[in-house]
mmCIF file of C-alpha atoms and ligand atoms in Angstrom:
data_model
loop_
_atom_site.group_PDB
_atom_site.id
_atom_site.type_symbol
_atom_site.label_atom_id
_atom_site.label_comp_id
_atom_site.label_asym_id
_atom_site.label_seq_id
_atom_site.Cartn_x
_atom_site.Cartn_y
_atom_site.Cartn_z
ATOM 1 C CA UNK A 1 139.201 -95.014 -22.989
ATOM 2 C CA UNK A 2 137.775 -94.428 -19.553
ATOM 3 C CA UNK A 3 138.385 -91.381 -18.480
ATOM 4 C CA UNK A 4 138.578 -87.919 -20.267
ATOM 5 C CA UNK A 5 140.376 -85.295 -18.464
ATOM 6 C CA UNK A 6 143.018 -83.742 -20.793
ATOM 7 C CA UNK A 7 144.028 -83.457 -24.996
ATOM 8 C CA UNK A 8 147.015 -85.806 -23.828
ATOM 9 C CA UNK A 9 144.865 -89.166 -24.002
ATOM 10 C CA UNK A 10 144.568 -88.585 -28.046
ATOM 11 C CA UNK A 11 147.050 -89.536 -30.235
ATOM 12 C CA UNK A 12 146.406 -88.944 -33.887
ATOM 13 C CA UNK A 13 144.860 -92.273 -34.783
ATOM 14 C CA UNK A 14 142.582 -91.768 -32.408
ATOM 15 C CA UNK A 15 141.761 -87.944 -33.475
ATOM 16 C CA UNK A 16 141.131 -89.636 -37.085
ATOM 17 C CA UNK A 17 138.836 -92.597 -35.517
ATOM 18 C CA UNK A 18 136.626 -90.096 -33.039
ATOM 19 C CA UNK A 19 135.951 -87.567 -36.351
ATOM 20 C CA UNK A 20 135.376 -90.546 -38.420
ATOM 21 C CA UNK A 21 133.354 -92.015 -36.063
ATOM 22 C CA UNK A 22 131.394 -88.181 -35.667
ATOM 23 C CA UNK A 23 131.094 -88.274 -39.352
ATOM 24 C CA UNK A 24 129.089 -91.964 -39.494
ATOM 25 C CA UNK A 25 127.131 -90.963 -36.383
ATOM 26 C CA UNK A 26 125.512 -87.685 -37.873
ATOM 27 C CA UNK A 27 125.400 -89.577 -41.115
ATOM 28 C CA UNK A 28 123.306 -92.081 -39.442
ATOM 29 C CA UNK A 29 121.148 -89.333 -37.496
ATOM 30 C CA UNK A 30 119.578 -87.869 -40.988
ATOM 31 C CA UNK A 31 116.772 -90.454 -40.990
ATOM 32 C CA UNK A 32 114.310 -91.004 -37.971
ATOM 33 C CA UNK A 33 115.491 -94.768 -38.330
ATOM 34 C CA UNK A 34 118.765 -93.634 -37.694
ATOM 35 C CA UNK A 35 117.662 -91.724 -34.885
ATOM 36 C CA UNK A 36 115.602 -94.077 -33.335
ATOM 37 C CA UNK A 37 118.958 -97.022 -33.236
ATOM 38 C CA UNK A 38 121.226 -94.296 -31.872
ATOM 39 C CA UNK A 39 118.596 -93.729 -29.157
ATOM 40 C CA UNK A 40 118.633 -97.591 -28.660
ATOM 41 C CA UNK A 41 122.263 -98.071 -28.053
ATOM 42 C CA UNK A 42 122.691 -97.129 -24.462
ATOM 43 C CA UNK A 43 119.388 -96.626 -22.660
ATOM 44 C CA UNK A 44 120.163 -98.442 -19.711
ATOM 45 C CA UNK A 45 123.142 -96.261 -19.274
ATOM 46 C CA UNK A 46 122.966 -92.974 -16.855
ATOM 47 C CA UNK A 47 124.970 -89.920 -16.778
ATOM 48 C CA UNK A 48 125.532 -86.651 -14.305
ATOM 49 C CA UNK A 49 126.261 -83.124 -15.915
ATOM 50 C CA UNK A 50 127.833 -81.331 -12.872
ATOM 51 C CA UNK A 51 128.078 -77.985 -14.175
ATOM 52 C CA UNK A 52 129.124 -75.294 -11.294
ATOM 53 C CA UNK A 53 130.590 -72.939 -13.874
ATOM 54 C CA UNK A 54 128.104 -71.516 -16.531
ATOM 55 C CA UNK A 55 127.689 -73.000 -19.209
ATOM 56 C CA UNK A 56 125.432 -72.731 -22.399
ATOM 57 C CA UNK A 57 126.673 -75.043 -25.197
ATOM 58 C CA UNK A 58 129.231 -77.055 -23.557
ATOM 59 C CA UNK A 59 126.270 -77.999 -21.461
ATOM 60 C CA UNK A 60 123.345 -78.383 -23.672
ATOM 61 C CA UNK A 61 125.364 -80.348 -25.832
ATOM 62 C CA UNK A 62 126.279 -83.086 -23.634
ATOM 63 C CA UNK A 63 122.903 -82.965 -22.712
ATOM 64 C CA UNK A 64 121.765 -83.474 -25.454
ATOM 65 C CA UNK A 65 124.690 -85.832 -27.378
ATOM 66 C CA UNK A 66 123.178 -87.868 -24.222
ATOM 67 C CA UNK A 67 120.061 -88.005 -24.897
ATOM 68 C CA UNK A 68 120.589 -88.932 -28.618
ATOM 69 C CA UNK A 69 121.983 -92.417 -27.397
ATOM 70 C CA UNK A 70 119.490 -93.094 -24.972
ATOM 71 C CA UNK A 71 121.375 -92.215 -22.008
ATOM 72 C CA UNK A 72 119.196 -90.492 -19.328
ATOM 73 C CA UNK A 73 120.949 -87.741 -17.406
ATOM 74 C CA UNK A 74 120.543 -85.635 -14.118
ATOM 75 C CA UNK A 75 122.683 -82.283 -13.491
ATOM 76 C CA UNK A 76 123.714 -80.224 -10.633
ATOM 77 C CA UNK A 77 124.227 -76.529 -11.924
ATOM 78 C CA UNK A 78 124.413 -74.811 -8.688
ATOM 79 C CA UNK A 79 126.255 -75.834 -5.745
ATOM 80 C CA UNK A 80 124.051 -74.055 -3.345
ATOM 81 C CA UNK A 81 121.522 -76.985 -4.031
ATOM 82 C CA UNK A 82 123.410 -79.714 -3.421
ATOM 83 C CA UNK A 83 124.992 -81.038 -0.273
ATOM 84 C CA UNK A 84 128.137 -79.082 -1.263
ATOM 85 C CA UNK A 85 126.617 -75.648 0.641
ATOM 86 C CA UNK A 86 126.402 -78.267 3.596
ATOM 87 C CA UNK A 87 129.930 -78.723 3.438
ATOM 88 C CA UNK A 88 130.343 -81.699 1.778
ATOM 89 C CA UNK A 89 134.024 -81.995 0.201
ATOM 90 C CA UNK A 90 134.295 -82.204 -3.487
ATOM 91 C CA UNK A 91 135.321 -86.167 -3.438
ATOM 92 C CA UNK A 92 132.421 -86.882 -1.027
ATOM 93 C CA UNK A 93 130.232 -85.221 -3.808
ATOM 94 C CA UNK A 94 132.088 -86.911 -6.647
ATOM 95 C CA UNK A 95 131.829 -90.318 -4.774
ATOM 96 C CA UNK A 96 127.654 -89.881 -3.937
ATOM 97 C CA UNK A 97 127.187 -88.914 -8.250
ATOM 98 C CA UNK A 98 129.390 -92.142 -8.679
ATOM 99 C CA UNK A 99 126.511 -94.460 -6.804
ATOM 100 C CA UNK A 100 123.884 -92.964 -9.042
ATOM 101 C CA UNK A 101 125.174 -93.189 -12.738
ATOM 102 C CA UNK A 102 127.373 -94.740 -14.956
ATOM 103 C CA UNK A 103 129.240 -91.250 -16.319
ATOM 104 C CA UNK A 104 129.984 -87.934 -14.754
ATOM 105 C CA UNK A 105 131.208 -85.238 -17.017
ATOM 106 C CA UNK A 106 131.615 -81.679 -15.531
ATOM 107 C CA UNK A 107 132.998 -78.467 -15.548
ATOM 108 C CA UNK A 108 134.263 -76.510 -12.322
ATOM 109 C CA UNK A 109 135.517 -72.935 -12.228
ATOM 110 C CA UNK A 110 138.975 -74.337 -10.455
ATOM 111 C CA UNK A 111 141.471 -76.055 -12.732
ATOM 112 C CA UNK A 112 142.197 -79.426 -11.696
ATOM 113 C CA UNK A 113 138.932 -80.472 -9.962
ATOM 114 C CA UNK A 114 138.348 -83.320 -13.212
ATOM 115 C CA UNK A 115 141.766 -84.585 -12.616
ATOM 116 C CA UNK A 116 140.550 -85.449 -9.046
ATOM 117 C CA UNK A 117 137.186 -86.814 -9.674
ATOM 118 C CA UNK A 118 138.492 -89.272 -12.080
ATOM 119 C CA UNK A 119 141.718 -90.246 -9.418
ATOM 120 C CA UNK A 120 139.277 -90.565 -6.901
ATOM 121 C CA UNK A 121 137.175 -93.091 -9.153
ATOM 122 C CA UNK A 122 140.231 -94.795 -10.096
ATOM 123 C CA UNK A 123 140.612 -96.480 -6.818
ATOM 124 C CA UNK A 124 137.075 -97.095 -6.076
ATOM 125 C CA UNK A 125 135.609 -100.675 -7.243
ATOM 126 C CA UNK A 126 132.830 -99.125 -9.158
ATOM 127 C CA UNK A 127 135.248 -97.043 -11.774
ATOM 128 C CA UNK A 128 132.752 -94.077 -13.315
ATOM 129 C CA UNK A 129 133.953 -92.659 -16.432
ATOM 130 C CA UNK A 130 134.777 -88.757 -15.966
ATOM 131 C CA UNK A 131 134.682 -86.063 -18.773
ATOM 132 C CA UNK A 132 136.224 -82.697 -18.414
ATOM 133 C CA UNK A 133 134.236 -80.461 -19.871
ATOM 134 C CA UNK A 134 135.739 -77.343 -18.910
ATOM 135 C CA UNK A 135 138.209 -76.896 -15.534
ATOM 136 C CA UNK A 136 139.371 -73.720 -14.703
ATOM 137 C CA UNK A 137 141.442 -71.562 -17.022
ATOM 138 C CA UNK A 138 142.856 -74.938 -17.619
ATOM 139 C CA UNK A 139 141.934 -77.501 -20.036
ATOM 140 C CA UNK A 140 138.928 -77.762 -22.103
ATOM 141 C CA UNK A 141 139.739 -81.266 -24.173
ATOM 142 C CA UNK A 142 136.173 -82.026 -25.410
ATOM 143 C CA UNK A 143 135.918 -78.089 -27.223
ATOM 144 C CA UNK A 144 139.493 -78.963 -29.079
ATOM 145 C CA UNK A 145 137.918 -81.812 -30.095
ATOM 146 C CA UNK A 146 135.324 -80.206 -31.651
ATOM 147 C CA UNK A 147 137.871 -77.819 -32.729
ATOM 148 C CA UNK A 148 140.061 -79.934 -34.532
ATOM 149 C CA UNK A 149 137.053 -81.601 -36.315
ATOM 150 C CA UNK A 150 135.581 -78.225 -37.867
ATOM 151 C CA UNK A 151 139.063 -77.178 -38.589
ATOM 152 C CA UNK A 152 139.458 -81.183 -40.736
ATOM 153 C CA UNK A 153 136.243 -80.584 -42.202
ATOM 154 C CA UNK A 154 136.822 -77.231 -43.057
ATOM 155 C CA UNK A 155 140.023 -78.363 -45.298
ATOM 156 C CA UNK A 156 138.932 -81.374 -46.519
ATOM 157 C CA UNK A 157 139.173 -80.406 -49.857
ATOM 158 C CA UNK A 158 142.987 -78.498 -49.113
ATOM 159 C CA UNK A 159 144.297 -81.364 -47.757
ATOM 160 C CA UNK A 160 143.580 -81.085 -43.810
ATOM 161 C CA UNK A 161 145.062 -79.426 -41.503
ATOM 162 C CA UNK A 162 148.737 -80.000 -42.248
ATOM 163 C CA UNK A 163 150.780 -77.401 -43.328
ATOM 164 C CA UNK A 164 148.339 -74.527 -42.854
ATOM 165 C CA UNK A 165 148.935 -71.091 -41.028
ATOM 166 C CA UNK A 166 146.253 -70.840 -38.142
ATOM 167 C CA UNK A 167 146.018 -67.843 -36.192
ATOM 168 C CA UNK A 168 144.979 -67.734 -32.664
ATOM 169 C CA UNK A 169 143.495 -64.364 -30.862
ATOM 170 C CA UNK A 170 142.201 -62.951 -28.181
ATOM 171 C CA UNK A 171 142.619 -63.263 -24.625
ATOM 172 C CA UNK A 172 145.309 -66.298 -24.294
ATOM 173 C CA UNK A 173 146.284 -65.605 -21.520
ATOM 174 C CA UNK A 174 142.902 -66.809 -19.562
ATOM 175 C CA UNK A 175 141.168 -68.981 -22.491
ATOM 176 C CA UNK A 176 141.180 -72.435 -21.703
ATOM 177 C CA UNK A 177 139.522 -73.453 -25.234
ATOM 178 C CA UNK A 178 142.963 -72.071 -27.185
ATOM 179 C CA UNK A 179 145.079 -73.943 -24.873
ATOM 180 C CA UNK A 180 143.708 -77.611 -25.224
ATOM 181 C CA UNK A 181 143.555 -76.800 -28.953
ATOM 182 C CA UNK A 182 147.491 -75.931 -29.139
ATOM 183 C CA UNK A 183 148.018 -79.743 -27.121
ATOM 184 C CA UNK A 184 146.473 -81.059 -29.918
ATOM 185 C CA UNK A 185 147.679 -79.520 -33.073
ATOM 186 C CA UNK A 186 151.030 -80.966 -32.286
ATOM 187 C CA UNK A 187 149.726 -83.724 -33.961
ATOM 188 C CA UNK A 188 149.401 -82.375 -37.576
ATOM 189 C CA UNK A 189 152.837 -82.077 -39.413
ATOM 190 C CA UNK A 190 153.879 -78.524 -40.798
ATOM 191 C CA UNK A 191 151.530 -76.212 -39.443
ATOM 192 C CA UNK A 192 152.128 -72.819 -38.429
ATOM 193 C CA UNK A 193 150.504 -70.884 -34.934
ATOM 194 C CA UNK A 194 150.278 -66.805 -34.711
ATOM 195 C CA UNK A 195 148.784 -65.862 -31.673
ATOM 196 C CA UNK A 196 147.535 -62.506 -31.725
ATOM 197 C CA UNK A 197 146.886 -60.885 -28.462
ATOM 198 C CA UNK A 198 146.908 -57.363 -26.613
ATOM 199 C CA UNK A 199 149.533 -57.034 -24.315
ATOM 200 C CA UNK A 200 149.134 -58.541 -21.290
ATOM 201 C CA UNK A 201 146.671 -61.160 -22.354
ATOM 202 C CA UNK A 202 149.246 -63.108 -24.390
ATOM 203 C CA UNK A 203 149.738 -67.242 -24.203
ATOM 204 C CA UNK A 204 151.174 -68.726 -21.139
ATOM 205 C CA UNK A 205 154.620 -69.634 -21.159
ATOM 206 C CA UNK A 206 153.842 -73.236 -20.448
ATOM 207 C CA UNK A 207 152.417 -73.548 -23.549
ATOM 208 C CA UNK A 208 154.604 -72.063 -25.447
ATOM 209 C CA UNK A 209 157.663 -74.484 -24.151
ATOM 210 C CA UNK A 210 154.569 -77.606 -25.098
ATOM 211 C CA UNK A 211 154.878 -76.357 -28.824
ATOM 212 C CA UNK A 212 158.894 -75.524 -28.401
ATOM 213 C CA UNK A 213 159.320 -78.727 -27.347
ATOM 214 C CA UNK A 214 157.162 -80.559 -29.971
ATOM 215 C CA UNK A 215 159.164 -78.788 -32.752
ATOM 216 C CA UNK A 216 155.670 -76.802 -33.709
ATOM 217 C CA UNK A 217 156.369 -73.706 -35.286
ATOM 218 C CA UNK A 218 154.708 -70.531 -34.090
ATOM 219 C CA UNK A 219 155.287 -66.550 -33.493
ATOM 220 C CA UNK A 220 153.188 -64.159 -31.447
ATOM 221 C CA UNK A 221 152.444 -60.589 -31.984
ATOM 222 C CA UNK A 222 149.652 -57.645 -31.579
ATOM 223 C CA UNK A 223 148.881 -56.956 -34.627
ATOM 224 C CA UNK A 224 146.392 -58.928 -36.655
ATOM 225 C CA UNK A 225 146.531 -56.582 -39.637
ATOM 226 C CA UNK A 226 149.587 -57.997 -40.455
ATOM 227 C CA UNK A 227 148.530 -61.414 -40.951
ATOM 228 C CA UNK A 228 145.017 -61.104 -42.234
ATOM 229 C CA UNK A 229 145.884 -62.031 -45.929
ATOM 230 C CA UNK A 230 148.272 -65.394 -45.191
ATOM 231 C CA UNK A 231 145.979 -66.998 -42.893
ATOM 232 C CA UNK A 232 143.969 -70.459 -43.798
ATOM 233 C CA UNK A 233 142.141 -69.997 -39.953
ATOM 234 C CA UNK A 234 141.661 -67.640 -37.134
ATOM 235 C CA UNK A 235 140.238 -69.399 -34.169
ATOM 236 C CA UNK A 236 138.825 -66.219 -31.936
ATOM 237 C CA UNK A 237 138.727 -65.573 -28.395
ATOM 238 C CA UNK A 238 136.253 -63.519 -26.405
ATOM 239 C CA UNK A 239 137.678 -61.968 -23.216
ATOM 240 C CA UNK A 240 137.463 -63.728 -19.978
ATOM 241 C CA UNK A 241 136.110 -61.429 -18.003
ATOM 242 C CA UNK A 242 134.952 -63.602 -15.461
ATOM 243 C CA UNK A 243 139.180 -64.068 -14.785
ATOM 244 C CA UNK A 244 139.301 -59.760 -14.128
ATOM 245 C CA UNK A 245 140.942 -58.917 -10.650
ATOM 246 C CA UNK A 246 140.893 -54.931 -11.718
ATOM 247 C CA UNK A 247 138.619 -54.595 -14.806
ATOM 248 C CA UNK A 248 141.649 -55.162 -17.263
ATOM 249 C CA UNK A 249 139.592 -57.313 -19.793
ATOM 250 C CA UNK A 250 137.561 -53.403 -20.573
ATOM 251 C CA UNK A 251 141.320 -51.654 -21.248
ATOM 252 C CA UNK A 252 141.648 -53.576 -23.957
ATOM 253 C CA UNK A 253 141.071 -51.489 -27.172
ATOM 254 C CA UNK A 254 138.797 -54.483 -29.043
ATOM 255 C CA UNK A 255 139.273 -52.862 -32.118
ATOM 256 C CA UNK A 256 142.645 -54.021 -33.146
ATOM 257 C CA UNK A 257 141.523 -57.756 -32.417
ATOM 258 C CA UNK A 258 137.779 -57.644 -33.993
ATOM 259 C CA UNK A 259 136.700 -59.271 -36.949
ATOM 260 C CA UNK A 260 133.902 -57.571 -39.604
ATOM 261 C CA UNK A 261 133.496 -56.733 -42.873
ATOM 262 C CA UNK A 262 136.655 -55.006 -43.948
ATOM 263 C CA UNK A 263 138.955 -57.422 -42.177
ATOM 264 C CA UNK A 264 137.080 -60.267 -44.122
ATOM 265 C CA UNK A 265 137.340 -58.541 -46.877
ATOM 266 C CA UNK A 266 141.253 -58.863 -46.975
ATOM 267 C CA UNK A 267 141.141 -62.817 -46.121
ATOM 268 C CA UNK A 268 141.844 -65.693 -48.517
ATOM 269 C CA UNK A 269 138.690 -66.846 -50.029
ATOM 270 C CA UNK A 270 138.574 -70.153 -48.515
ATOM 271 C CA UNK A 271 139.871 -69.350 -45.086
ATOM 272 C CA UNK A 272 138.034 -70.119 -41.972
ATOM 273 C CA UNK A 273 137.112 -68.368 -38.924
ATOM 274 C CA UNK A 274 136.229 -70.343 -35.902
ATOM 275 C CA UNK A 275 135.307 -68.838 -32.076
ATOM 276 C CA UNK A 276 134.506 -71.199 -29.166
ATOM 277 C CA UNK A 277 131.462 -68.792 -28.538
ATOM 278 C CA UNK A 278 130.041 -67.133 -26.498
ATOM 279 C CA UNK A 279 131.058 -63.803 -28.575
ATOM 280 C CA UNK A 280 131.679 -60.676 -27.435
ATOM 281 C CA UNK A 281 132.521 -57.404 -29.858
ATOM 282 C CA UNK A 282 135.692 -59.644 -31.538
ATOM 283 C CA UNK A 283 133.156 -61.030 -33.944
ATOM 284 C CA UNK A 284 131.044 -58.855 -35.757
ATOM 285 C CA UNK A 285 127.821 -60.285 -36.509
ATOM 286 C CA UNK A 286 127.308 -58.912 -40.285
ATOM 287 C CA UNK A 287 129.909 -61.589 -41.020
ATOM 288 C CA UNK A 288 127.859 -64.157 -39.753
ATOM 289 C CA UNK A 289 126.117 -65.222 -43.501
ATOM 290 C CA UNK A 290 130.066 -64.899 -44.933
ATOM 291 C CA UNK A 291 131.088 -68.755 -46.208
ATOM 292 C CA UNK A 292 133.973 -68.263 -43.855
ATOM 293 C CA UNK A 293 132.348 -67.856 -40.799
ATOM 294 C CA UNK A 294 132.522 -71.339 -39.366
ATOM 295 C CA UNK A 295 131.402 -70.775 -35.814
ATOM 296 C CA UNK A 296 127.914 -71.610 -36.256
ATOM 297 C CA UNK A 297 129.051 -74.910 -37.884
ATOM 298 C CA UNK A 298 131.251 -75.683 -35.201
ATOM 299 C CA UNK A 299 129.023 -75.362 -32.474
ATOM 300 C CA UNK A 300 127.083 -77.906 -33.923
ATOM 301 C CA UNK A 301 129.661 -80.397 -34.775
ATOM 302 C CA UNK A 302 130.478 -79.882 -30.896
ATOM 303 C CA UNK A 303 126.923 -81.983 -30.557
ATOM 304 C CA UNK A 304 127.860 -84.887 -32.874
ATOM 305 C CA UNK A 305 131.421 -84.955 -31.659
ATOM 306 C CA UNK A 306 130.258 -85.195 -27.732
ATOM 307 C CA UNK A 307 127.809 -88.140 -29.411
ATOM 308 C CA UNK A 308 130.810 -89.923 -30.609
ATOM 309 C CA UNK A 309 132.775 -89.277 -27.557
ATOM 310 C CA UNK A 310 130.422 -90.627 -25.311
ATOM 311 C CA UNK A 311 129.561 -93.470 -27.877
ATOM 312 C CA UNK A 312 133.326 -94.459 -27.191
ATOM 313 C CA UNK A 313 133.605 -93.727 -23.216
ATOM 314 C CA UNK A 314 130.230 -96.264 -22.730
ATOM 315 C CA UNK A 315 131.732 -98.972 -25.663
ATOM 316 C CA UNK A 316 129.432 -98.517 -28.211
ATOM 317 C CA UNK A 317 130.938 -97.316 -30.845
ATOM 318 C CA UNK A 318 131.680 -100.611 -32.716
ATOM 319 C CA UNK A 319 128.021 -101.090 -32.927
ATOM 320 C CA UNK A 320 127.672 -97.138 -34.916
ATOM 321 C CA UNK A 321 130.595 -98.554 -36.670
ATOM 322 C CA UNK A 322 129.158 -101.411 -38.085
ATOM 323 C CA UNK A 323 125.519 -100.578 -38.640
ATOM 324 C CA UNK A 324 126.680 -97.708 -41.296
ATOM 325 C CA UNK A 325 126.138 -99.557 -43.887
ATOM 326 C CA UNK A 326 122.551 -100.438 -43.085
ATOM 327 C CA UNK A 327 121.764 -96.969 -43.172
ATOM 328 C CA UNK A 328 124.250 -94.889 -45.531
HETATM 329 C C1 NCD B 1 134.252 -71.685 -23.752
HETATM 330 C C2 NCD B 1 134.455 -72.060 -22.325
HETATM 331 O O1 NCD B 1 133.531 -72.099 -21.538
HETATM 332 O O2 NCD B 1 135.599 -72.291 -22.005
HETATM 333 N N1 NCD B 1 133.007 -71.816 -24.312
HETATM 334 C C3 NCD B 1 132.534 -73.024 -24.650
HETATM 335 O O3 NCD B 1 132.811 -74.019 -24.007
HETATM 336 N N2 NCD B 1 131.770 -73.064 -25.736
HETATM 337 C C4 NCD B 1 134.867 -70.426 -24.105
HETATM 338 C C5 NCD B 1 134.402 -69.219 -23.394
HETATM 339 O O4 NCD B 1 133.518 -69.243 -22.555
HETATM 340 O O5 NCD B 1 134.998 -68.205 -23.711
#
């Protein structure tokens, strides 16, 4: 793997081997000698975070899955400090982080902009690894990662992911996260996708022909009452305000697309509710200490997922691979 720009690089052997591979890796981390061989692995390596869209976890976690392999990083949050405010093109930029370090991962407000970094470093003789870690309204592959491997451990004991009813909602329309997680739920047999939106802020039609055209099964509506009691997930969406032209995201009535206490209160026991975070009113925080409430859990597994991806990108994986046994 060199590059990772979209979901469409992972098949579903290689969804199984990256949350395996998250699973050993945190397994590993319990113990400060774990700790101290993960930090061993790469520590020549160097990576860029070139973050010009805000970010909080997507960020720190890199950062920080990083740091946990030794890697030493440098970051560029703000354009107006780098050479960019000078007028520097983007690929000048891209090519000047590529001379430094060994990895660039970043996240740009404009779709696309990872797609070019990592063409750009496909014809240059020093070929940098490039991770999209957020790109526009776009694509968002390493957060459906994550995704995917809250939603397996979540139903580990129910058999996975296949053949459950997963509800999507919130705004689709403008949610990047809920995109890249539809790419890659085509690869889990039998499930079933409601996406629950207000009107206007339903999903694209592009992704809708992706699952039409992978046979997935899915229905949309506006009315999440209706489906409270048959889910197994709801993976909720905050509004993207940031995407307003007119101040539509504050027309939306949030009350029909919220989750407390007496929505909860009409799920199935053992269903899960996940939310990329950061939350807005759509999740109420007195269900925070509810069993159900996975979003704190899945922030974290973002960490130890990011660790594994990066593991993989920079080759060392088959070394985390074969040391489990020295410390499980
Ligand atoms: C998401 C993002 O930035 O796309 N958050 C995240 O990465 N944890 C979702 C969001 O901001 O709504």
């Amino acid at each position: 793997m060199l590059h990772v720009i979209t979901t469409d690089i992972f098949d579903r052997e290689r969804l199984d081997d990256l949350c395996h591979l998250t699973t050993v890796t945190r397994r590993i981390a319990r113990e400060p000698d774990g700790l101290r061989f993960l930090q061993q692995l790469l520590p020549v390596r160097r990576a860029m975070l070139y973050f010009t869209q805000p970010s909080t976890r997507t960020f720190l976690s890199m950062n920080n899955a990083c740091h946990i392999l030794g890697v030493r990083t440098s970051e560029i949050r703000n354009p107006d400090v780098s050479s960019e405010f000078k007028g520097e093109t983007f690929e000048d930029s891209i090519r000047t982080f590529a001379a430094y370090v060994d990895m660039i991962i970043m996240r740009t407000p404009q779709p696309g902009y990872a797609a070019r970094a990592a063409d750009l470093m496909d014809d240059m003789d020093r070929r940098v690894p490039v991770i999209n870690a957020g790109s526009g309204k776009d694509q968002h592959p390493t957060q459906a990662l994550l995704d995917i491997y809250t939603l397996e451990r979540s139903f580990r004991d129910s058999g996975g992911i296949e053949g459950k009813t997963i509800a999507m909602m919130g705004d689709l329309k403008r949610g990047r996260t809920v995109r890249s997680l539809c790419r890659l739920l085509r690869h889990y047999k039998d499930i079933h996708i409601v996406f629950i939106a207000a009107p206007g802020f339903e999903m694209e039609p592009d992704i809708l022909a992706y699952l039409d055209d992978h046979e997935i099964s899915y229905e949309q509506s506006d009315r999440l009452d209706d489906y409270l009691t048959s889910l197994d997930a709801i993976y909720v969406t905050r509004m993207q305000t940031e995407h307003d032209t007119s101040g539509e995201s504050a027309r939306v009535d949030l009350s029909g697309y919220s989750i407390g206490q007496s929505q909860i209160d009409r799920m199935k026991p053992d269903a899960v509710i996940l939310h990329p975070l950061p939350r807005g009113a759509e999740i109420h925080p007195e269900i925070d200490d509810d069993p159900r409430a996975a979003y704190w859990r899945q922030e974290r597994n973002g960490l130890w997922i990011r660790v594994a991806l990066i593991a993989s990108v920079l080759e060392a994986s088959e070394q985390i691979l074969s040391a489990q046994a020295k410390f499980l």
